[in-house]
Coordinates of C-alpha atoms and ligand atoms in Angstrom, one line a residue:
X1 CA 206.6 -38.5 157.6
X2 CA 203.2 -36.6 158.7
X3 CA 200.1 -38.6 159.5
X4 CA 198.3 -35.4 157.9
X5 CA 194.9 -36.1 158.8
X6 CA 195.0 -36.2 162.4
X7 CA 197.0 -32.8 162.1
X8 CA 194.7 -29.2 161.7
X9 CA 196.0 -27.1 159.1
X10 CA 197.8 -24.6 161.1
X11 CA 200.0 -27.8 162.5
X12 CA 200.5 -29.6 159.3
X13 CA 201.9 -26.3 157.3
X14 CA 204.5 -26.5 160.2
X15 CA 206.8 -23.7 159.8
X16 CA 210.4 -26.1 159.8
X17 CA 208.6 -28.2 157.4
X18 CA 208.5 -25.1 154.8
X19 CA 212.2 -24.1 156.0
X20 CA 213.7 -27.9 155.5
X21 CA 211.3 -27.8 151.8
X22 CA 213.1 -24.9 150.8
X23 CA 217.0 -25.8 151.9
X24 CA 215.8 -29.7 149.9
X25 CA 214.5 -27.6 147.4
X26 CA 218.1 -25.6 147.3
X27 CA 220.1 -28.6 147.2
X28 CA 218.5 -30.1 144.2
X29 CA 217.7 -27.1 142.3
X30 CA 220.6 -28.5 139.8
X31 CA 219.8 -31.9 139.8
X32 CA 218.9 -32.2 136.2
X33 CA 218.4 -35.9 136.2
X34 CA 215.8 -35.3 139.1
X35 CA 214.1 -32.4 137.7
X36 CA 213.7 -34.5 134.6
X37 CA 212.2 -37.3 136.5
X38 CA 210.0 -34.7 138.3
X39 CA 208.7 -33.0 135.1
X40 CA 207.8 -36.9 133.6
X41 CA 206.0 -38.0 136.9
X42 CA 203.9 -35.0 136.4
X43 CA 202.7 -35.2 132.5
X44 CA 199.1 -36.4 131.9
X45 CA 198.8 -39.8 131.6
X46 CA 196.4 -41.4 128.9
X47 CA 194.3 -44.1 130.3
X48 CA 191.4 -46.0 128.9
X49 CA 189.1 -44.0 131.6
X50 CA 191.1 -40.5 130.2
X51 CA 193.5 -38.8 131.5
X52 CA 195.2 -39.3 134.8
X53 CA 198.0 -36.4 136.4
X54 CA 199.9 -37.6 139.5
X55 CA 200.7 -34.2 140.5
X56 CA 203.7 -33.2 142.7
X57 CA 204.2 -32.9 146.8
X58 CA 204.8 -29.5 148.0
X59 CA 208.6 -30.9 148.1
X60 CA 209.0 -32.0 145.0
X61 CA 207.5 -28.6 143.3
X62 CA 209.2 -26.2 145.4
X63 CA 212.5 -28.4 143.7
X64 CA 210.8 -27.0 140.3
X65 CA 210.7 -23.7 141.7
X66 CA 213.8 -23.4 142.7
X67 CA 215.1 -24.6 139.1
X68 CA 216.5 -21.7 137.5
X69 CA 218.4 -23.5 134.5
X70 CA 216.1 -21.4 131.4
X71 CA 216.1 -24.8 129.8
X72 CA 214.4 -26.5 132.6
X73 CA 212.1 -23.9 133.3
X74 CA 211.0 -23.6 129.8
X75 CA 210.4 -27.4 130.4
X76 CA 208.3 -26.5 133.5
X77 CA 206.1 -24.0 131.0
X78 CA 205.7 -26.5 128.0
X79 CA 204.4 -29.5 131.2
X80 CA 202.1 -26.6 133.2
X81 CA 200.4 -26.0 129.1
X82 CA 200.0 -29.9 128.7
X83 CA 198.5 -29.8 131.8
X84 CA 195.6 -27.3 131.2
X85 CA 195.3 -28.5 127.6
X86 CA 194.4 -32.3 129.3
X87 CA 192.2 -31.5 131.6
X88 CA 190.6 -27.8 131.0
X89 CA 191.2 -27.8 126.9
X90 CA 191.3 -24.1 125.9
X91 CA 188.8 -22.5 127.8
X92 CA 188.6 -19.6 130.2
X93 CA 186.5 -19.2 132.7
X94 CA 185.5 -15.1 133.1
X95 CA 184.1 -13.3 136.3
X96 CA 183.8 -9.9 137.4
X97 CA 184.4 -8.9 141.6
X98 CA 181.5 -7.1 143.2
X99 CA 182.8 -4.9 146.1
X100 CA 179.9 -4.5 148.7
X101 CA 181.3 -3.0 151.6
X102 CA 184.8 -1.2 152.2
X103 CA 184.4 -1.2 155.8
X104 CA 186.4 -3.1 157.9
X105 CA 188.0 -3.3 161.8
X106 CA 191.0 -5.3 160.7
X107 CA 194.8 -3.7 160.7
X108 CA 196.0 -5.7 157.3
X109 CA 199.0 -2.9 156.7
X110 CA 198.7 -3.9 152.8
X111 CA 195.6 -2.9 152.5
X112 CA 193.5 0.5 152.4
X113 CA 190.7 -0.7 154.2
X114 CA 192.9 -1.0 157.4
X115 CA 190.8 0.8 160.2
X116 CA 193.0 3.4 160.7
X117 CA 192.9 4.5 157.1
X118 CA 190.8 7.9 157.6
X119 CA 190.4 9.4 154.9
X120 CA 189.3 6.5 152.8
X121 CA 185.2 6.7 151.5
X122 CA 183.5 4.2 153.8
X123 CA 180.8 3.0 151.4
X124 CA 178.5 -0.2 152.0
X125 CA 175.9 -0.9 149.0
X126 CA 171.9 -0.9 149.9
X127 CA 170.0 -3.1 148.7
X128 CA 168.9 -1.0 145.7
X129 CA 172.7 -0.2 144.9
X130 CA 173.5 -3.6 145.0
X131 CA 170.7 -4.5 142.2
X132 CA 172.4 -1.5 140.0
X133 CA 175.7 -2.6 140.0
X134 CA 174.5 -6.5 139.3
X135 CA 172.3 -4.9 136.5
X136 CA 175.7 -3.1 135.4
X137 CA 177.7 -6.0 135.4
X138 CA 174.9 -8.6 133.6
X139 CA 174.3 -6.0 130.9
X140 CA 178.4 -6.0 130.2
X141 CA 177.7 -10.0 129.6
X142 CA 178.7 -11.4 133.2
X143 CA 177.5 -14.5 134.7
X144 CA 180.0 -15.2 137.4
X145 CA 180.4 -13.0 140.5
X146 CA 182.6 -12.9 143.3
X147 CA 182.0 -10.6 146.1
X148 CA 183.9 -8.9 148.3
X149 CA 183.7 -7.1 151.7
X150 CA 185.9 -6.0 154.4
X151 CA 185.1 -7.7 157.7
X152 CA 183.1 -5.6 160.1
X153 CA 181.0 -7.2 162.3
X154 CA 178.5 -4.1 162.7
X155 CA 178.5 -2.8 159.2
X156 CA 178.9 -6.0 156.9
X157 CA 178.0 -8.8 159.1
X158 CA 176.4 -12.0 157.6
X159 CA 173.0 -10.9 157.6
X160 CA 174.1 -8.3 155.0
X161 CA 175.9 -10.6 152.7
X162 CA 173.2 -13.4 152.9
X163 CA 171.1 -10.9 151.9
X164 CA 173.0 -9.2 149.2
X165 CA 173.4 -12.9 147.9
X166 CA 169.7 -13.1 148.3
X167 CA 169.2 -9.9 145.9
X168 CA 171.7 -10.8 143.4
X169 CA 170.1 -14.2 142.8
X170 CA 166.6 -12.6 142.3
X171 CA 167.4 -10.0 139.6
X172 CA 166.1 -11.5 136.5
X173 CA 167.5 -8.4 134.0
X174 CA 166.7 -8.7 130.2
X175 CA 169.2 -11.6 129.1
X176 CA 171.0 -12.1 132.1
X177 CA 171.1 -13.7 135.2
X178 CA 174.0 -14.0 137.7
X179 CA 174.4 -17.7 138.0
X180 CA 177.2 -18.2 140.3
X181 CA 178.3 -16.3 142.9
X182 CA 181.4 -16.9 145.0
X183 CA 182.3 -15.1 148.2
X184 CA 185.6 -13.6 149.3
X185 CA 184.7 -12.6 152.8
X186 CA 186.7 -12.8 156.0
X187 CA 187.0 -16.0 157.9
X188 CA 183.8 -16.8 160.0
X189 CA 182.2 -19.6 161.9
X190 CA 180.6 -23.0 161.1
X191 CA 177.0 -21.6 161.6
X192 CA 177.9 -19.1 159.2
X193 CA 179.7 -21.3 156.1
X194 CA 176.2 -23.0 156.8
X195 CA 174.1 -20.4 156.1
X196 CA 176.2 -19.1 152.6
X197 CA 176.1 -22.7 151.6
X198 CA 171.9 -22.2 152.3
X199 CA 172.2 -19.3 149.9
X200 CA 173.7 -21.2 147.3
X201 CA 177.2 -19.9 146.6
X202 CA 179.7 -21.2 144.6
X203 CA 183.2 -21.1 145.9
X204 CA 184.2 -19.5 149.5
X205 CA 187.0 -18.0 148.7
X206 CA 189.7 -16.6 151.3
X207 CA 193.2 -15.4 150.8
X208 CA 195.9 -16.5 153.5
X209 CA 197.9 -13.4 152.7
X210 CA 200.9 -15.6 154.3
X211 CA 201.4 -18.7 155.4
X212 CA 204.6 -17.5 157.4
X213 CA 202.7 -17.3 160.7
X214 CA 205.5 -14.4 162.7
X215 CA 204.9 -12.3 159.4
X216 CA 201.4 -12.8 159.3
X217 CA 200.8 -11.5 162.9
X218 CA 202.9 -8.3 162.1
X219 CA 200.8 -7.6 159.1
X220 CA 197.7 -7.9 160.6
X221 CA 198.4 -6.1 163.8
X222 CA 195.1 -5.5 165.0
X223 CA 191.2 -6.8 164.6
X224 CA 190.0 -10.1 164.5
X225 CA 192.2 -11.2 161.3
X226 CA 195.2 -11.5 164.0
X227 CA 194.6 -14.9 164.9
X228 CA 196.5 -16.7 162.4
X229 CA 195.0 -20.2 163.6
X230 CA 191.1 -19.4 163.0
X231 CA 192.7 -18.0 159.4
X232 CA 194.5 -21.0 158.6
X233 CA 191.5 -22.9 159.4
X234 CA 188.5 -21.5 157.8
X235 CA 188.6 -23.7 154.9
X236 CA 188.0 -26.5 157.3
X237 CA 184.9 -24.7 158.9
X238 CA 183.9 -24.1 155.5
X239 CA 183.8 -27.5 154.7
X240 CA 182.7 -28.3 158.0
X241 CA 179.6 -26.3 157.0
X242 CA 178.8 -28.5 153.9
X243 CA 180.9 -25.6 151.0
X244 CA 182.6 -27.8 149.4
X245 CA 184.2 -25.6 146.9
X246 CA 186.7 -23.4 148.7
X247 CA 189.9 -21.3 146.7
X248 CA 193.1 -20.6 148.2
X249 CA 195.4 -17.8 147.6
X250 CA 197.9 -15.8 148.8
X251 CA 198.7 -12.2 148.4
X252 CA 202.0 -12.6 146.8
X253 CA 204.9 -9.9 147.9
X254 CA 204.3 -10.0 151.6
X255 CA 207.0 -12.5 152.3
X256 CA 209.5 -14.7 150.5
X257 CA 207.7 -16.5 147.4
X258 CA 209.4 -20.1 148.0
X259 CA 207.9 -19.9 151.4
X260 CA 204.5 -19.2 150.0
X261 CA 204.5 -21.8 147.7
X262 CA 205.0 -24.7 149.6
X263 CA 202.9 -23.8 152.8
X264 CA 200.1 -23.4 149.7
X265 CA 200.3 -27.3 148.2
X266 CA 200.3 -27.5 152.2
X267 CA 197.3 -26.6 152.1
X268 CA 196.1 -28.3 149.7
X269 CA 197.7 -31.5 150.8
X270 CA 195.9 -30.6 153.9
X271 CA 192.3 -30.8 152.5
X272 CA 192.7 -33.4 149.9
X273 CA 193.9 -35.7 153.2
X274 CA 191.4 -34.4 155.3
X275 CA 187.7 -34.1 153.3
X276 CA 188.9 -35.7 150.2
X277 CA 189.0 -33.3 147.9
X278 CA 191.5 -30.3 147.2
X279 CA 191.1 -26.6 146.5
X280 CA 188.7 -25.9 143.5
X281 CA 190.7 -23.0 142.8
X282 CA 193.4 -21.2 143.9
X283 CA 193.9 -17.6 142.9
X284 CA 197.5 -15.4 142.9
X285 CA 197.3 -11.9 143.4
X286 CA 200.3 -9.7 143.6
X287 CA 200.7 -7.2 146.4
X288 CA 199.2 -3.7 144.3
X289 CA 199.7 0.2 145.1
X290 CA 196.7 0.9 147.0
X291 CA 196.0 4.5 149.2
X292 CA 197.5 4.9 152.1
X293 CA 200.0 2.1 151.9
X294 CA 203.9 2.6 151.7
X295 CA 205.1 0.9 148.2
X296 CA 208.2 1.0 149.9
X297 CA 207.1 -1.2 152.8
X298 CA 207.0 -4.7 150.9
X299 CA 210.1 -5.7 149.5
X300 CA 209.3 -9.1 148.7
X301 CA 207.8 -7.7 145.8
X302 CA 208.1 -10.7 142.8
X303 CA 209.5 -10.1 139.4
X304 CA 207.0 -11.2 136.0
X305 CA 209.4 -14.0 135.5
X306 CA 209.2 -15.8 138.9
X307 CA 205.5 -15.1 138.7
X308 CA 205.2 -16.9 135.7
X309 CA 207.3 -19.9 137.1
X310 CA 204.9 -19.9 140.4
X311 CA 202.1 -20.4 138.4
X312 CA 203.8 -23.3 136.1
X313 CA 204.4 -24.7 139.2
X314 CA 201.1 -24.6 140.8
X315 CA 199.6 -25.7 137.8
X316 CA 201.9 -28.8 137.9
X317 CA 201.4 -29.9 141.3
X318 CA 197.6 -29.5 141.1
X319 CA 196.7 -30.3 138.4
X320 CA 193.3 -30.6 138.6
X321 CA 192.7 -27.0 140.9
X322 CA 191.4 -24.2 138.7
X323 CA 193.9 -21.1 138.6
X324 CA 192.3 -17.5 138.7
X325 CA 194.6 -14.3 137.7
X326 CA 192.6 -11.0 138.3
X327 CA 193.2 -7.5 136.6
X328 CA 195.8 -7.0 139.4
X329 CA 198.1 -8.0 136.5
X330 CA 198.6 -6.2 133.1
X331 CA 197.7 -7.8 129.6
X332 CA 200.8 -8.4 129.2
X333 CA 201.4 -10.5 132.5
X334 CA 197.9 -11.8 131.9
X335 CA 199.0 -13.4 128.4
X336 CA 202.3 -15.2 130.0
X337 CA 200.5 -16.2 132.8
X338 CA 197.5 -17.8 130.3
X339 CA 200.4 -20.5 128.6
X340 CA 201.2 -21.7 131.7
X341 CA 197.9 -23.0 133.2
X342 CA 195.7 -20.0 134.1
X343 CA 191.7 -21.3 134.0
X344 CA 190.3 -18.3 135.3
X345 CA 190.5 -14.2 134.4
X346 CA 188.4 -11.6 135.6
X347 CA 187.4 -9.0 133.4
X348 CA 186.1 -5.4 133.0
X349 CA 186.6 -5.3 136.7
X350 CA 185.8 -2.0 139.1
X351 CA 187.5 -2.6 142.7
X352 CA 185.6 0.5 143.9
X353 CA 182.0 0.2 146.2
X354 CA 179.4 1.3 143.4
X355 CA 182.3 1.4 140.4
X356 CA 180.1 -0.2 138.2
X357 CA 177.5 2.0 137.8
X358 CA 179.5 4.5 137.7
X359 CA 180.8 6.4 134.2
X360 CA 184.4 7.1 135.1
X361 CA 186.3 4.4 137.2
X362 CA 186.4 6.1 140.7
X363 CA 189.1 5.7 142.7
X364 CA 188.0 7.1 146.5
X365 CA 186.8 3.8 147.5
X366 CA 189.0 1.5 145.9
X367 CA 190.9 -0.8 147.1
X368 CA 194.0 -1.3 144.7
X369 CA 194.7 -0.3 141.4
X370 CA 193.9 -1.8 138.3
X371 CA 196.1 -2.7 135.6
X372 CA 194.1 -4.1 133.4
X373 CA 191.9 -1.6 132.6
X374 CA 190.1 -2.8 129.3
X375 CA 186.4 -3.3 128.6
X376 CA 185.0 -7.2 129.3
X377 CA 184.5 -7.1 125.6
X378 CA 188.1 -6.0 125.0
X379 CA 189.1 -8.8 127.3
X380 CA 186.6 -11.2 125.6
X381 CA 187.9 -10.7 122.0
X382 CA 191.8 -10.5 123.0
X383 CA 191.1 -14.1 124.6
X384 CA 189.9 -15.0 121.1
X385 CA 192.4 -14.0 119.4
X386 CA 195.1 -15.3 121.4
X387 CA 193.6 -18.9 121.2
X388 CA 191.1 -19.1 124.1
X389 CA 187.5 -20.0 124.4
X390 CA 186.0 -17.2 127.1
X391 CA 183.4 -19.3 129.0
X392 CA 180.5 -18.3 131.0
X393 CA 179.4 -21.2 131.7
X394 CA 178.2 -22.6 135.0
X395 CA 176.4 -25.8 134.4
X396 CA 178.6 -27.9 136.7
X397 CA 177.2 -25.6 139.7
X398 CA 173.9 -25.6 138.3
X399 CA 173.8 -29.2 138.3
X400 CA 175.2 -30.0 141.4
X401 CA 178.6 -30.9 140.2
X402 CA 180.6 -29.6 142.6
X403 CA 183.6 -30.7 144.9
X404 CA 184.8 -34.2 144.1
X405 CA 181.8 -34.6 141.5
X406 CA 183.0 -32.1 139.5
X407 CA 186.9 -33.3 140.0
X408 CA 185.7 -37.1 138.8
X409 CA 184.5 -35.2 135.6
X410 CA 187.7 -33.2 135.4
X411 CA 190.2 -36.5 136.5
X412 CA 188.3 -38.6 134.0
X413 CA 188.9 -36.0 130.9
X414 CA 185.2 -35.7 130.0
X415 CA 185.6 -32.0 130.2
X416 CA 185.9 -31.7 126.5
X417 CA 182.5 -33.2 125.9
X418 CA 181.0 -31.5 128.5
X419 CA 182.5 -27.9 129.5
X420 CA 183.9 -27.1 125.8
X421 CA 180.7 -27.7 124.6
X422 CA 178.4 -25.6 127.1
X423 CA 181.7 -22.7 126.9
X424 CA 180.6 -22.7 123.1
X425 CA 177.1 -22.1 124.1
X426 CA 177.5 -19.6 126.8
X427 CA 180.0 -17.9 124.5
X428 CA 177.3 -18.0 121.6
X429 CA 174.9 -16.3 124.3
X430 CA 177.5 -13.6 125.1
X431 CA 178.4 -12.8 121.5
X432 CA 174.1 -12.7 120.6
X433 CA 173.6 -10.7 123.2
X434 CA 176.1 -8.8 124.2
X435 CA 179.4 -8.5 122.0
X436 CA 180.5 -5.9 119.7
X437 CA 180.3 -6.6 115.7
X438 CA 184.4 -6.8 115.7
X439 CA 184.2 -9.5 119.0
X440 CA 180.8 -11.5 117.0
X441 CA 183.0 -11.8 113.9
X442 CA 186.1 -13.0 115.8
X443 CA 183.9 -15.4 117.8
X444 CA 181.6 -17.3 115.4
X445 CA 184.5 -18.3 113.5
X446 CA 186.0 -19.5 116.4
X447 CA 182.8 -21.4 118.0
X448 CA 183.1 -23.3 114.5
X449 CA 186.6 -24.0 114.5
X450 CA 186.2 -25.4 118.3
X451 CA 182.9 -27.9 117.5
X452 CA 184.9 -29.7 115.2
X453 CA 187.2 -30.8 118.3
X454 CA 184.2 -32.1 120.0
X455 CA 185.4 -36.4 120.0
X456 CA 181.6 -38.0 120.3
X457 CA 179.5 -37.2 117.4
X458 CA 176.4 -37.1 119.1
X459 CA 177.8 -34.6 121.4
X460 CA 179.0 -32.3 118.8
X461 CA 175.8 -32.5 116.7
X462 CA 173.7 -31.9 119.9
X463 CA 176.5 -28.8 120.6
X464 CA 175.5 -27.6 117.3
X465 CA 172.0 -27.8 117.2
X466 CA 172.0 -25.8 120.7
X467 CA 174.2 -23.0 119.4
X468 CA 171.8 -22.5 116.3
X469 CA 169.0 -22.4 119.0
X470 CA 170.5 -20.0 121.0
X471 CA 171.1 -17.8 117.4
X472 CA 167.4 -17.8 117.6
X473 CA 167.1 -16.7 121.5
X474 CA 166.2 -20.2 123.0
X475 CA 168.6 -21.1 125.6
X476 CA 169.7 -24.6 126.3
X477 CA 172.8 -26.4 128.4
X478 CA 174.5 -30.0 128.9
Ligands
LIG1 N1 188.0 -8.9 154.1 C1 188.2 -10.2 153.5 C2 189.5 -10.8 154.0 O1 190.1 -10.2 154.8 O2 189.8 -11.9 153.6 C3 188.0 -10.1 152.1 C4 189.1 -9.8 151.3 S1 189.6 -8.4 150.5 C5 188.3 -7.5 149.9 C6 190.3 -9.3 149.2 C7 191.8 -9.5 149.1 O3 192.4 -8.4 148.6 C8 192.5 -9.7 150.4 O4 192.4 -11.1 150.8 C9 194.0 -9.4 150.0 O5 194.7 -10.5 149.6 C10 193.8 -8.5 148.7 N2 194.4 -7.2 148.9 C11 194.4 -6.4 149.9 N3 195.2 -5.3 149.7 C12 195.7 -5.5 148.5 C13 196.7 -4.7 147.8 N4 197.2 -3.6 148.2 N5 197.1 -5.2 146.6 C14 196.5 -6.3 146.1 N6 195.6 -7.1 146.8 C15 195.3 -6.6 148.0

């Protein structure tokens, strides 16, 4: 139908394309024996190499999505936890945001760092600041950041985040270094993707708030954001600039969800076509209260149970894309949206400039609220208990195994004998060195339960041998 690799991305998530998607999607929301097929096509397949998923086209998902037969979708829930079980096993990744920088030139009218929000705190984070909030968040236990700035070419402009970077890399505090840290800044040039590659980050991530392009123009009035085309294509400048780990998103509420969902597996259609390898992660945040921003104004607004279903479906049709939830969403949302293929949680989480170092959680320079207010221990022990391995763990990145390297270890189902093992020993780290007696009790029980799972028994003896190490303060990784 498409020859998707001569097309850019802003031609290939064609805008009838979506519309015909979702009147197909429509007219077989009822066809069982389809839906059936669908959900079959899309369980993991054992091979001798592992575990193959096929996946779904945006098409065929946004069928799924459409499904509103309980039966089916329960279906949908029980294939999306298959899924993750096959290729991530039980583990979740945790991260913390870092907000640099609340200034920002753009118009976005759901957010309250919009230009013409006056009475907002402008904050930006000196150097010295920065290194007190990272010092904040590594003595909570975190290893993973991602930061975040609004786009102001005066204020924030790459200089300042390369150097930021460049701080956070060279704090070496008591037990804990940051060890990854992905970017969530505006979209910028080739040059520029080069140079945050140069400073070693992990993931570029960008939201595209909306893939419908009329809405997105209205809700980005003014500032350079406007220009829905150098948006849409950032991910391929990214790449272009030798990032190979990029994470989609988009800012769920602003307009119709079935719309959203299929110009996202566009997306990622797009760059699996075009560089060969698809999103590493892709995140869904729901549109929050946030100052100076009428609730009222977005009434696309989803409900908990067609969130729930979104994710299912992502999770289906990429199977092999890490999914990241943020403490946009309560504990409660947080736990449905955990079955159903979630990799990724942030925890413990300030959205304020300097909230970190703070005692109370401020609120004049934040930029949405936060449901999920708990501590990262709280969040670390509640994962526990609810079955999940928190992991801290960033070998892969360490080692160079990112983009497709890191996908060939995913697609060929070695993550349970490489990440479960180095998630145990990250998670032993945490609890030595930073968990509460109730969170240590909960977690060596559960670090022995999980070594038994380990399949080669060199692997799990090696596993073991490490996590008695790191007991005695030497640290060690896979
Ligand atoms: N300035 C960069 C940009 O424009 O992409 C960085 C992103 S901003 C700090 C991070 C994300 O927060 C945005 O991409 C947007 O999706 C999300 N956001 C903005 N306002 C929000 C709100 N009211 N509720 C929830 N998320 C919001």
């Amino acid at each position: 139908m498409y020859n998707v690799k001569s097309l850019k991305a802003e031609e290939f998530i064609d805008n009838q394309e979506i519309l015909d998607t979702i009147e197909y999607a429509e007219a077989n929301k009822y066809n069982f024996e389809f839906i059936e097929e669908l959900l079959e096509k899309a369980r993991p397949l054992k091979t001798a190499e592992g575990c193959v998923c096929r996946g779904l086209t945006h098409r065929e998902a946004s069928v799924l999505l459409a499904c509103d037969e309980p039966k089916y979708i329960e279906k949908m829930y029980q294939v999306a936890q298959e899924i993750k079980d096959a290729f991530y096993g039980n583990r979740i990744v945790l991260f913390a945001p870092l907000y640099l920088s609340n200034y920002c030139i753009n118009g976005c009218v759901y957010c309250p760092y919009h230009a013409k929000n006056k009475h907002i705190a402008r904050k930006k984070l000196t150097q010295e600041e920065v290194k007190a909030e990272v010092i904040a968040l590594q003595d909570m236990g975190h290893k993973r950041l991602a930061i975040e700035a609004g786009e102001d070419p005066v204020n924030n402009p790459i200089e300042y985040i390369l150097e930021c970077i460049n701080t956070i890399y060279s704090i070496h505090h008591k037990n804990g270094d940051i060890r990854r840290v992905n970017v969530n800044i505006a979209a910028t040039t080739v040059e520029n993707y080069r140079k945050l590659k140069e400073a070693g980050i992990g993931t570029y991530i960008l939201f595209q708030e909306t893939y419908n392009k009329k809405s997105y123009e209205e809700l980005h009035p003014t500032g350079p954001k406007h220009d829905y085309a150098y948006h849409t294509e950032a991910m391929d400048r990214a790449m272009e600039g030798g990032i190979d780990d990029v994470g989609l998103g988009v800012l769920f509420g602003l307009e119709s969800y079935r719309y959203e969902f299929a110009g996202l597996l566009m997306h990622a259609e797009h760059l699996e076509a075009v560089h060969g390898v698809g999103p590493h992660t892709i995140s869904v945040p729901r549109v929050k209260h946030a100052d100076d921003i009428d609730p009222e104004a977005f009434d696309n607004s989803i409900p908990d149970e067609i969130f729930t279903k979104i994710a299912a479906c992502i999770r289906i049709a990429v199977p092999y894309t890490g999914m990241i939830i943020s403490t946009r969403e309560s504990e409660e949302v947080r736990r449905k949206m955990l079955q159903v293929g979630i990799s990724q949680v942030s925890g413990g989480s300030r959205t304020s400039v300097g909230g970190y170092t703070q005692e109370e959680r401020p609120h004049d320079t934040e930029q949405f609220d936060v449901s999920d207010q708990r501590t990262l221990d709280e969040v670390v022990k509640w994962l526990m208990e609810t079955g999940h391995i928190p992991s801290f763990c960033t070998a892969c990145y360490r080692a160079g195994r990112t983009g497709d390297r890191f996908m060939s270890l995913c697609k060929t189902g070695q993550i349970i004998n490489c990440c479960h093992p180095n998630a145990l020993m990250t998670l032993t780290e945490y609890l030595v060195d930073y968990a509460s007696d109730e969170t240590k009790e909960v977690g060596y029980k559960m670090i022995e339960e999980e070594l038994r799972k380990i399949p080669k028994e060199n692997v799990r003896k090696t596993a073991a041998e490490n996590i008695e190490a790191i007991k005695h303060s030497d640290r060690r990784d896979f």
